[in-house]
CSV table of C-alpha atoms in Angstrom, one decimal:
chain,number,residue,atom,x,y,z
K,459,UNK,CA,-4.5,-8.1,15.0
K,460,UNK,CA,-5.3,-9.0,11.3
K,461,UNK,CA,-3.2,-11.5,9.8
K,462,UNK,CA,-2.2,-11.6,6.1
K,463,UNK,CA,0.3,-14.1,4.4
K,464,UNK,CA,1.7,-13.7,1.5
K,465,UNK,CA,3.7,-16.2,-0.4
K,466,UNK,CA,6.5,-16.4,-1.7
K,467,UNK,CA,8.2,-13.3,-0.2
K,468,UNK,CA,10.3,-12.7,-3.7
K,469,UNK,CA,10.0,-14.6,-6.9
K,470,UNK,CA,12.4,-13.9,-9.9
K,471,UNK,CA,10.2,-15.0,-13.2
K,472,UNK,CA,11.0,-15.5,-16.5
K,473,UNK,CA,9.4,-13.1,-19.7
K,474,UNK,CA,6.4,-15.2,-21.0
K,475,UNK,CA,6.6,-17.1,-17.8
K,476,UNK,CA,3.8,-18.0,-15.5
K,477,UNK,CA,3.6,-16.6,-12.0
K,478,UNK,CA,1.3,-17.4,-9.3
K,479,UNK,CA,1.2,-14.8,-5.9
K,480,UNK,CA,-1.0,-16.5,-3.3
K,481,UNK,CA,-2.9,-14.5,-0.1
K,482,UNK,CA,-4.0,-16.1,2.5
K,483,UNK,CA,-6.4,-14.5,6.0
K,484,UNK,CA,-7.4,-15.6,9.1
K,485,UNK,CA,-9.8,-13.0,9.9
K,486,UNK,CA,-12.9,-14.0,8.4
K,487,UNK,CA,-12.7,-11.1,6.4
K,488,UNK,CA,-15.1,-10.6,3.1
K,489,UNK,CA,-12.9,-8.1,0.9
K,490,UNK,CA,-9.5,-8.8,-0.3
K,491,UNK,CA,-7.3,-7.1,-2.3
K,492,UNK,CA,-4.5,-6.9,-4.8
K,493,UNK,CA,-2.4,-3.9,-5.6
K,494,UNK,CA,0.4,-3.1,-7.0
K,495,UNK,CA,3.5,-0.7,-6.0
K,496,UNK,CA,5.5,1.3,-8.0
K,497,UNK,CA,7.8,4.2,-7.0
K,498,UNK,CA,6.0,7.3,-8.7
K,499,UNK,CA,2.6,5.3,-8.8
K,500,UNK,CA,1.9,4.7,-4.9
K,501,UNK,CA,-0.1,1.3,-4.8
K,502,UNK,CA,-2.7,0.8,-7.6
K,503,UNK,CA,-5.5,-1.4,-7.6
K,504,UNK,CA,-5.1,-4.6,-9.7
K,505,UNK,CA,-8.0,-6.8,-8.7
K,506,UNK,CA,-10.7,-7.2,-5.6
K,507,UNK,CA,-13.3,-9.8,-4.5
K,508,UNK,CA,-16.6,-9.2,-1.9
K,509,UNK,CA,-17.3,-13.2,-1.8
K,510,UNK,CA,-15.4,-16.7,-2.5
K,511,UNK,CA,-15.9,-17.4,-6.0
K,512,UNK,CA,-16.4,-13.8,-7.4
K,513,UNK,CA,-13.6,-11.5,-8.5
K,514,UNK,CA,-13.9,-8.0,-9.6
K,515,UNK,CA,-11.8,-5.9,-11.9
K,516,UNK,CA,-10.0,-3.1,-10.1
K,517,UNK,CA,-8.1,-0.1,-12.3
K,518,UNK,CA,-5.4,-2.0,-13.6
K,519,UNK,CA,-6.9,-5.8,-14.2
K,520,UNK,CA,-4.9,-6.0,-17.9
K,521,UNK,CA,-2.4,-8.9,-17.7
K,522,UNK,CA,-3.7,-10.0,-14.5
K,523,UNK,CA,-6.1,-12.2,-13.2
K,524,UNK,CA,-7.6,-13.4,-9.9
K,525,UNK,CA,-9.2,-16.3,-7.8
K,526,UNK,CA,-10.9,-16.6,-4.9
K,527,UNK,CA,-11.6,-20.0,-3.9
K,528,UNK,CA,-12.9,-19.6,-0.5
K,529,UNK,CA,-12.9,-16.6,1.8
K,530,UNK,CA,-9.4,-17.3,2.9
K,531,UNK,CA,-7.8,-17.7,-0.2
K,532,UNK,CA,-7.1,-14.9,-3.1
K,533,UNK,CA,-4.4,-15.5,-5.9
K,534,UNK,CA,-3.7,-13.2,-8.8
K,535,UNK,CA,-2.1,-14.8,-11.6
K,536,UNK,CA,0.0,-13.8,-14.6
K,537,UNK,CA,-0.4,-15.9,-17.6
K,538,UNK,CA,2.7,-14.2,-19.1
K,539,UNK,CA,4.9,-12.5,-17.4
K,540,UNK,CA,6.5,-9.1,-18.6
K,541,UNK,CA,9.0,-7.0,-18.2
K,542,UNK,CA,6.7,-3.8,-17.0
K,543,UNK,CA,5.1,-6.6,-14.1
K,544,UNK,CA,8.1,-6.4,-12.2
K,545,UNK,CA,6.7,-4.6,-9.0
K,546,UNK,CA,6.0,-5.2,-5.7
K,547,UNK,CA,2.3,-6.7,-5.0
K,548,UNK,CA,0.6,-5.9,-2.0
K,549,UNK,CA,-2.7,-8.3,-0.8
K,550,UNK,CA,-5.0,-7.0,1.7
K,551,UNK,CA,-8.1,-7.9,3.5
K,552,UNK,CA,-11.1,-5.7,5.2
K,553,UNK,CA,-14.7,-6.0,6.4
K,554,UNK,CA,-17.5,-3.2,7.4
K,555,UNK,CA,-16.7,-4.9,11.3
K,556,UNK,CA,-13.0,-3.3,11.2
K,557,UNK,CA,-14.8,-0.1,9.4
K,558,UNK,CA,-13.1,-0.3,5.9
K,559,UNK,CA,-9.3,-0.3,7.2
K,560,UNK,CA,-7.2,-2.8,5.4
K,561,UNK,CA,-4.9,-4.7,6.8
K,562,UNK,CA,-2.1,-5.6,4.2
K,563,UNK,CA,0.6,-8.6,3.6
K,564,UNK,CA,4.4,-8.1,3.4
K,565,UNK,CA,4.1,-7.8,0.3
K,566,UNK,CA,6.0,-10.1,-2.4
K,567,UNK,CA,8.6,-8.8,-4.7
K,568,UNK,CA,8.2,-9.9,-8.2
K,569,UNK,CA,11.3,-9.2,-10.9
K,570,UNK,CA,10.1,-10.2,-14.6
K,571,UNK,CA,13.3,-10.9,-16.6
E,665,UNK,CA,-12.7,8.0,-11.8
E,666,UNK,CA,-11.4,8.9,-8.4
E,667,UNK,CA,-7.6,10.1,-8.3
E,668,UNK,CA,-6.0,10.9,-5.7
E,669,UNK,CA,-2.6,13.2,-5.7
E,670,UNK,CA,0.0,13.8,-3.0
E,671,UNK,CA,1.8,17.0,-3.6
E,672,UNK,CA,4.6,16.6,-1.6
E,673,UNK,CA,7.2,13.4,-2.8
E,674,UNK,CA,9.2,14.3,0.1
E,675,UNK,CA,9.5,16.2,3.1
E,676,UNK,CA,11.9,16.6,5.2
E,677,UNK,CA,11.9,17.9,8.5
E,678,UNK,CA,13.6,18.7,11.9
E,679,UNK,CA,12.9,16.3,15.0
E,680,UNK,CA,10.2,18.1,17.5
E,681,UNK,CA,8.7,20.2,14.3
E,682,UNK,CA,5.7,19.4,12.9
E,683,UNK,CA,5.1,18.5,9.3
E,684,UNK,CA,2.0,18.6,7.1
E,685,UNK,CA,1.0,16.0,4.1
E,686,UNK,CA,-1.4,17.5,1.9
E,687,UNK,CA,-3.9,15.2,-0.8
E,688,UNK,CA,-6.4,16.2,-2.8
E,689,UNK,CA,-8.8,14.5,-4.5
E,690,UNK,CA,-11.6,14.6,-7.4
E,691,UNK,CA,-14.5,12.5,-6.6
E,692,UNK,CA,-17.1,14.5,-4.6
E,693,UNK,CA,-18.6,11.8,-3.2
E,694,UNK,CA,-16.1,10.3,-1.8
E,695,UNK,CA,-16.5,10.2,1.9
E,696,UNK,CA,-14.1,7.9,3.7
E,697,UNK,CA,-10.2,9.0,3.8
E,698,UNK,CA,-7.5,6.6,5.8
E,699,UNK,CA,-3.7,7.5,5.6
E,700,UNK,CA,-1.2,4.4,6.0
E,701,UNK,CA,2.2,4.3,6.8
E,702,UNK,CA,4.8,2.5,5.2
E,703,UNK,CA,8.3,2.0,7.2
E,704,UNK,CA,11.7,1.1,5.2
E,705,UNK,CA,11.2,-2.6,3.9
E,706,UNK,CA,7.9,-3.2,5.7
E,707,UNK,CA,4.3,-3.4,4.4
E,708,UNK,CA,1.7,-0.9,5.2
E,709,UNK,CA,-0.3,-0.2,8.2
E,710,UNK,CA,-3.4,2.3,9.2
E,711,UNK,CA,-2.0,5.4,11.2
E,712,UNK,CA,-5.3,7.3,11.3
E,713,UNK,CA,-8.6,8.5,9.3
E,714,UNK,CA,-11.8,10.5,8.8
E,715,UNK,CA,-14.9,10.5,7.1
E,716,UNK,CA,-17.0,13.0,5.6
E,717,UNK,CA,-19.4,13.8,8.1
E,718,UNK,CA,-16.5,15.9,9.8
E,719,UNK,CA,-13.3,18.3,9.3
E,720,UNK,CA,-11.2,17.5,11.9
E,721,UNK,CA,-10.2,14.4,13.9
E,722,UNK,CA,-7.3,13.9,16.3
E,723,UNK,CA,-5.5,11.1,17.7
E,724,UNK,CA,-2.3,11.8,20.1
E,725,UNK,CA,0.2,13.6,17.7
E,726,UNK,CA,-1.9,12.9,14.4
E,727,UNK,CA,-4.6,15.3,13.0
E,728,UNK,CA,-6.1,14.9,10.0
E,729,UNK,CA,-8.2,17.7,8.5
E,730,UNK,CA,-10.9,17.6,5.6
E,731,UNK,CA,-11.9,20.3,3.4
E,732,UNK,CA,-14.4,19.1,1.5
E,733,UNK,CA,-15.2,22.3,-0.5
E,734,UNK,CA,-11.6,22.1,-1.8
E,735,UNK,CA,-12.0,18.5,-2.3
E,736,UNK,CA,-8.5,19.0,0.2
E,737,UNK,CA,-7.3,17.0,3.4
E,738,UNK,CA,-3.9,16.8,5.5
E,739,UNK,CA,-2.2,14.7,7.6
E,740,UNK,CA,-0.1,17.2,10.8
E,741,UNK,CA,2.4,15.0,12.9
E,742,UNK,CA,3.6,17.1,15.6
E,743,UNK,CA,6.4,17.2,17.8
E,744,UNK,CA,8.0,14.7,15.5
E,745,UNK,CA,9.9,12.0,16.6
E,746,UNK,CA,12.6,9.4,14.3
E,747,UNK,CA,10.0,6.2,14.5
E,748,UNK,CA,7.9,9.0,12.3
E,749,UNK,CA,10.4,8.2,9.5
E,750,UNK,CA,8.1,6.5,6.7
E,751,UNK,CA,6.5,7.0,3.6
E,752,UNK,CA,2.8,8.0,4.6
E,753,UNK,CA,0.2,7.4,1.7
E,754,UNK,CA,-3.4,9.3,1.9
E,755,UNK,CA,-6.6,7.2,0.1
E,756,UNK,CA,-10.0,8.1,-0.8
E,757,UNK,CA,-13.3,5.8,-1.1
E,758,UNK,CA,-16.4,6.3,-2.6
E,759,UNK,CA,-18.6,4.2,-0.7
E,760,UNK,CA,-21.0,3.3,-3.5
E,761,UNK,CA,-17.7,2.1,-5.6
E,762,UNK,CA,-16.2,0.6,-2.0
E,763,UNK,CA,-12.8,0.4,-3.2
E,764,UNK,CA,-9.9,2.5,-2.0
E,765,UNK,CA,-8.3,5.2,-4.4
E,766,UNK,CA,-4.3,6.1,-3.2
E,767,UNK,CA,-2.5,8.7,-4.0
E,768,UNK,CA,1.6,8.2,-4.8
E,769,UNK,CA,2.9,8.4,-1.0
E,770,UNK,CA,5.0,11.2,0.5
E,771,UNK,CA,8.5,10.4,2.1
E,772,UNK,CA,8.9,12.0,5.4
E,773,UNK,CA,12.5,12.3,6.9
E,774,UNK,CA,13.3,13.2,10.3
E,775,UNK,CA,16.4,15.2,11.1
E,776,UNK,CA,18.0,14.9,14.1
């Protein structure tokens, strides 16, 4: 079974703030992804990334960015926090091997005050 | 772009009934359609899916079905069961674009 990690689990940030959500995969897996979940919205795509050192803008990339250091490792980063970031953000990993399925994280539970 | 929409937000149902989730979508070439489930406070996981190269594909109680001249496919779960409880989110992916579209997630509820 594919193994996500997500850290931290919940983070309470300050407006204007900066906040760091960091994803990490042990299953040698090329894609990873960030979304985002809203009630209403379902989860929307915030940022991806085929290969360590590339990132790719996903549908909503405004106010976010991304890093992906090595193939285990993809962040997404909010310079400055807002109010309408409060969410919960979902990382994910995939490869053509396990035919496009992603396997997700716990997801972390960001609240922007 | 792609969008995807789930019509139902909720659906409730009785225990042993079936229920239906229907999504459509707006990108003809899309070709690759997964649904995940989401149970209460937990992250998401892949339940089933199909691709465009047939209509119909079945696993124990879960059949999806693709109507691709309607742009139209559905999740059936029968003989439901309480551990069916969950919000159930449909996607779509173009492979050319390789990214998965969802739509908003549908809540089902099984009465006992």
């Amino acid at each position: 079974e594919a193994a996500v990690t997500q850290s931290p689990r919940s983070k309470v940030a300050v407006t204007g703030g900066k906040v760091t959500l960091s994803c990490h995969q042990t299953n040698n897996h090329d894609y990873m992804y960030w979304y985002r979940q809203d009630t209403g919205h379902g989860l929307r795509l915030i940022h991806y990334s085929y290969v360590a050192d590339s990132t790719e803008k996903g549908d909503i990339p405004d106010g976010y960015k991304a890093s992906r250091p090595s193939q285990e490792n993809f962040s997404l980063i909010l310079e400055l926090a807002s109010l309408s970031q409060t969410a919960v953000y979902f990382c994910a990993s995939s490869d053509e091997i396990s035919n496009e399925r992603l396997f997700f994280g716990h997801g972390t539970k960001l609240s922007v005050l | 772009g792609e969008k995807v929409e789930q019509h139902e937000s909720t659906l409730s149902v009785r225990e042993g009934d079936s229920a239906v989730i229907n999504c459509t979508y707006t990108d003809t070439a899309s070709s690759y359609f997964p649904w995940y489930k989401q149970e209460a406070g937990k992250s998401l996981h892949f339940v089933i899916d199909i691709r465009s190269n047939v209509d119909r594909k079945q696993s124990q109680r879960l059949t999806v079905l693709l109507d691709k001249k309607a742009k139209r496919f559905s999740l059936h779960i029968t003989a439901t069961q309480p551990e069916d409880s969950a919000i159930y989110f449909c996607a779509a992916e173009n492979y050319n674009q390789g990214k998965l579209i969802f739509g908003q997630g549908t809540k089902l509820s099984i009465k006992p």
